Amino acid sequence: MNPPKATDRLEFRPLGLDDLDDLAALLGDPVVMRYYPRVRDRAEARDWITWNQGLYERVGYGLWAVTLRETGEFVGDCGLTPQEVEGVTDVEVGYHVRADRQGHGYATEAAAACHDHARDVLGVSRLIAIIHPENVPSQRVAEKIGLRYERDATSSDGDPVRLYATAF
Ligand SMILES: CC(C)(COP(=O)(O)OP(=O)(O)OC[C@H]1O[C@@H](n2cnc3c(N)ncnc32)[C@H](O)[C@@H]1OP(=O)(O)O)[C@@H](O)C(=O)NCCC(=O)NCCS
């Protein structure tokens, strides 16, 4: 299944091994991974790509590479993945933007396109975001695309998280 349609400034495409340098830099950056237990190394970035390629095959969606339409520059990833919280699996919208490209509205623009794709193309009935309690920028992105704080929960790794959600 195709990725979301391009937005004013951004394009989506499936992640591939050609993205390994960009993705390893993204997931290896302590600023980007500030709310994760640790940064990912190059082998884990490769696993991230193959995990998403498996999702494209199995469920028809995943995290996609996000690039600037004007220059083709890789700015991060954004997309949809099945995630389990306290025994229930929902579709989550996720996003990571290069530290030097944050603050330009790219995550909001990309996540809004993924929200619409989930609702209009995939026909999902519920969209969530699982967010670290201190990750204010991510909570703002979730709110700006129409998700609302639902409850505090425990992640599959046992960490406290804030659950944002919307129903279609
Ligand atoms: C979350 C993230 C994707 C946002 O990317 P972005 O492209 O900078 O987001 P936007 O420019 O669309 O801005 C989103 C909101 O976050 C706010 N924001 C950005 N940086 C912030 C900061 N350091 N502190 C507080 N708010 C911040 C913006 O002001 C904006 O809110 P506003 O409209 O109320 O002003 C980016 O910070 C990131 O990649 N973080 C690391 C990865 C991550 O945590 N992903 C989410 C996992 S749940």
mmCIF file of N, CA and C in Angstrom, residues 50-97:
data_model
loop_
_atom_site.group_PDB
_atom_site.id
_atom_site.type_symbol
_atom_site.label_atom_id
_atom_site.label_comp_id
_atom_site.label_asym_id
_atom_site.label_seq_id
_atom_site.Cartn_x
_atom_site.Cartn_y
_atom_site.Cartn_z
ATOM 1 N N THR A 50 14.323 -2.882 8.572
ATOM 2 C CA THR A 50 13.737 -4.185 8.198
ATOM 3 C C THR A 50 12.435 -4.426 8.963
ATOM 4 N N TRP A 51 12.338 -3.926 10.207
ATOM 5 C CA TRP A 51 11.071 -4.005 10.952
ATOM 6 C C TRP A 51 9.968 -3.281 10.161
ATOM 7 N N ASN A 52 10.270 -2.091 9.667
ATOM 8 C CA ASN A 52 9.252 -1.336 8.927
ATOM 9 C C ASN A 52 8.947 -1.962 7.568
ATOM 10 N N GLN A 53 9.975 -2.520 6.907
ATOM 11 C CA GLN A 53 9.710 -3.206 5.632
ATOM 12 C C GLN A 53 8.783 -4.405 5.865
ATOM 13 N N GLY A 54 8.974 -5.086 6.994
ATOM 14 C CA GLY A 54 8.087 -6.198 7.337
ATOM 15 C C GLY A 54 6.662 -5.711 7.577
ATOM 16 N N LEU A 55 6.542 -4.554 8.228
ATOM 17 C CA LEU A 55 5.202 -3.993 8.456
ATOM 18 C C LEU A 55 4.524 -3.612 7.135
ATOM 19 N N TYR A 56 5.286 -2.993 6.198
ATOM 20 C CA TYR A 56 4.676 -2.630 4.909
ATOM 21 C C TYR A 56 4.065 -3.884 4.282
ATOM 22 N N GLU A 57 4.834 -4.988 4.352
ATOM 23 C CA GLU A 57 4.375 -6.253 3.738
ATOM 24 C C GLU A 57 3.158 -6.820 4.464
ATOM 25 N N ARG A 58 3.249 -6.866 5.801
ATOM 26 C CA ARG A 58 2.224 -7.575 6.583
ATOM 27 C C ARG A 58 0.944 -6.779 6.755
ATOM 28 N N VAL A 59 1.078 -5.472 7.094
ATOM 29 C CA VAL A 59 -0.130 -4.696 7.418
ATOM 30 C C VAL A 59 -0.361 -3.516 6.466
ATOM 31 N N GLY A 60 0.617 -3.231 5.599
ATOM 32 C CA GLY A 60 0.411 -2.191 4.590
ATOM 33 C C GLY A 60 0.743 -0.788 5.068
ATOM 34 N N TYR A 61 1.365 -0.686 6.217
ATOM 35 C CA TYR A 61 1.817 0.626 6.700
ATOM 36 C C TYR A 61 3.003 0.427 7.638
ATOM 37 N N GLY A 62 3.602 1.524 8.043
ATOM 38 C CA GLY A 62 4.774 1.496 8.928
ATOM 39 C C GLY A 62 5.258 2.918 9.083
ATOM 40 N N LEU A 63 6.463 3.070 9.577
ATOM 41 C CA LEU A 63 7.097 4.397 9.574
ATOM 42 C C LEU A 63 7.696 4.605 8.192
ATOM 43 N N TRP A 64 7.507 5.800 7.636
ATOM 44 C CA TRP A 64 8.047 6.112 6.318
ATOM 45 C C TRP A 64 9.163 7.154 6.446
ATOM 46 N N ALA A 65 10.053 7.174 5.451
ATOM 47 C CA ALA A 65 11.033 8.258 5.373
ATOM 48 C C ALA A 65 10.291 9.534 4.997
ATOM 49 N N VAL A 66 10.659 10.640 5.644
ATOM 50 C CA VAL A 66 10.063 11.946 5.336
ATOM 51 C C VAL A 66 11.163 12.827 4.756
ATOM 52 N N THR A 67 10.895 13.357 3.561
ATOM 53 C CA THR A 67 11.889 14.207 2.899
ATOM 54 C C THR A 67 11.259 15.547 2.508
ATOM 55 N N LEU A 68 12.112 16.542 2.337
ATOM 56 C CA LEU A 68 11.640 17.850 1.857
ATOM 57 C C LEU A 68 11.367 17.763 0.367
ATOM 58 N N ARG A 69 10.178 18.213 -0.038
ATOM 59 C CA ARG A 69 9.829 18.152 -1.466
ATOM 60 C C ARG A 69 10.804 18.958 -2.307
ATOM 61 N N GLU A 70 11.226 20.096 -1.749
ATOM 62 C CA GLU A 70 12.020 21.014 -2.552
ATOM 63 C C GLU A 70 13.417 20.467 -2.865
ATOM 64 N N THR A 71 14.011 19.806 -1.875
ATOM 65 C CA THR A 71 15.420 19.402 -2.037
ATOM 66 C C THR A 71 15.635 17.895 -1.963
ATOM 67 N N GLY A 72 14.634 17.148 -1.502
ATOM 68 C CA GLY A 72 14.806 15.705 -1.328
ATOM 69 C C GLY A 72 15.514 15.338 -0.041
ATOM 70 N N GLU A 73 15.855 16.355 0.752
ATOM 71 C CA GLU A 73 16.613 16.111 1.982
ATOM 72 C C GLU A 73 15.804 15.285 2.987
ATOM 73 N N PHE A 74 16.472 14.310 3.612
ATOM 74 C CA PHE A 74 15.840 13.469 4.635
ATOM 75 C C PHE A 74 15.699 14.293 5.922
ATOM 76 N N VAL A 75 14.471 14.416 6.435
ATOM 77 C CA VAL A 75 14.307 15.165 7.695
ATOM 78 C C VAL A 75 13.933 14.269 8.863
ATOM 79 N N GLY A 76 13.504 13.039 8.583
ATOM 80 C CA GLY A 76 13.167 12.143 9.689
ATOM 81 C C GLY A 76 12.271 11.022 9.234
ATOM 82 N N ASP A 77 11.606 10.400 10.196
ATOM 83 C CA ASP A 77 10.602 9.403 9.836
ATOM 84 C C ASP A 77 9.288 9.759 10.520
ATOM 85 N N CYS A 78 8.212 9.252 9.945
ATOM 86 C CA CYS A 78 6.886 9.472 10.519
ATOM 87 C C CYS A 78 5.984 8.405 9.930
ATOM 88 N N GLY A 79 5.067 7.929 10.732
ATOM 89 C CA GLY A 79 4.159 6.930 10.196
ATOM 90 C C GLY A 79 3.354 6.238 11.260
ATOM 91 N N LEU A 80 2.908 5.045 10.897
ATOM 92 C CA LEU A 80 1.919 4.316 11.685
ATOM 93 C C LEU A 80 2.448 2.923 11.979
ATOM 94 N N THR A 81 2.350 2.509 13.241
ATOM 95 C CA THR A 81 2.780 1.152 13.619
ATOM 96 C C THR A 81 1.785 0.576 14.623
ATOM 97 N N PRO A 82 1.574 -0.754 14.585
ATOM 98 C CA PRO A 82 0.744 -1.360 15.616
ATOM 99 C C PRO A 82 1.527 -1.388 16.935
ATOM 100 N N GLN A 83 0.917 -0.928 18.013
ATOM 101 C CA GLN A 83 1.603 -0.910 19.316
ATOM 102 C C GLN A 83 0.648 -1.403 20.386
ATOM 103 N N GLU A 84 1.201 -2.200 21.310
ATOM 104 C CA GLU A 84 0.373 -2.747 22.384
ATOM 105 C C GLU A 84 0.581 -1.953 23.667
ATOM 106 N N VAL A 85 -0.526 -1.553 24.284
ATOM 107 C CA VAL A 85 -0.479 -0.902 25.590
ATOM 108 C C VAL A 85 -1.444 -1.632 26.511
ATOM 109 N N GLU A 86 -0.916 -2.176 27.565
ATOM 110 C CA GLU A 86 -1.733 -2.861 28.583
ATOM 111 C C GLU A 86 -2.701 -3.859 27.938
ATOM 112 N N GLY A 87 -2.138 -4.669 27.015
ATOM 113 C CA GLY A 87 -2.899 -5.782 26.447
ATOM 114 C C GLY A 87 -3.760 -5.441 25.247
ATOM 115 N N VAL A 88 -3.796 -4.143 24.874
ATOM 116 C CA VAL A 88 -4.626 -3.746 23.731
ATOM 117 C C VAL A 88 -3.711 -3.192 22.641
ATOM 118 N N THR A 89 -3.896 -3.679 21.418
ATOM 119 C CA THR A 89 -3.084 -3.206 20.292
ATOM 120 C C THR A 89 -3.882 -2.187 19.476
ATOM 121 N N ASP A 90 -3.273 -1.025 19.269
ATOM 122 C CA ASP A 90 -3.865 0.033 18.449
ATOM 123 C C ASP A 90 -2.824 0.507 17.444
ATOM 124 N N VAL A 91 -3.259 1.326 16.496
ATOM 125 C CA VAL A 91 -2.329 1.938 15.546
ATOM 126 C C VAL A 91 -1.807 3.233 16.170
ATOM 127 N N GLU A 92 -0.481 3.330 16.216
ATOM 128 C CA GLU A 92 0.144 4.535 16.782
ATOM 129 C C GLU A 92 0.732 5.400 15.682
ATOM 130 N N VAL A 93 0.581 6.716 15.823
ATOM 131 C CA VAL A 93 1.306 7.636 14.953
ATOM 132 C C VAL A 93 2.621 7.996 15.659
ATOM 133 N N GLY A 94 3.731 7.868 14.917
ATOM 134 C CA GLY A 94 5.057 8.141 15.496
ATOM 135 C C GLY A 94 5.840 9.081 14.599
ATOM 136 N N TYR A 95 6.817 9.775 15.198
ATOM 137 C CA TYR A 95 7.577 10.771 14.424
ATOM 138 C C TYR A 95 8.910 11.046 15.102
ATOM 139 N N HIS A 96 9.940 11.216 14.266
ATOM 140 C CA HIS A 96 11.278 11.603 14.720
ATOM 141 C C HIS A 96 11.821 12.565 13.685
ATOM 142 N N VAL A 97 12.234 13.740 14.135
ATOM 143 C CA VAL A 97 12.760 14.754 13.210
ATOM 144 C C VAL A 97 14.203 15.067 13.606
#
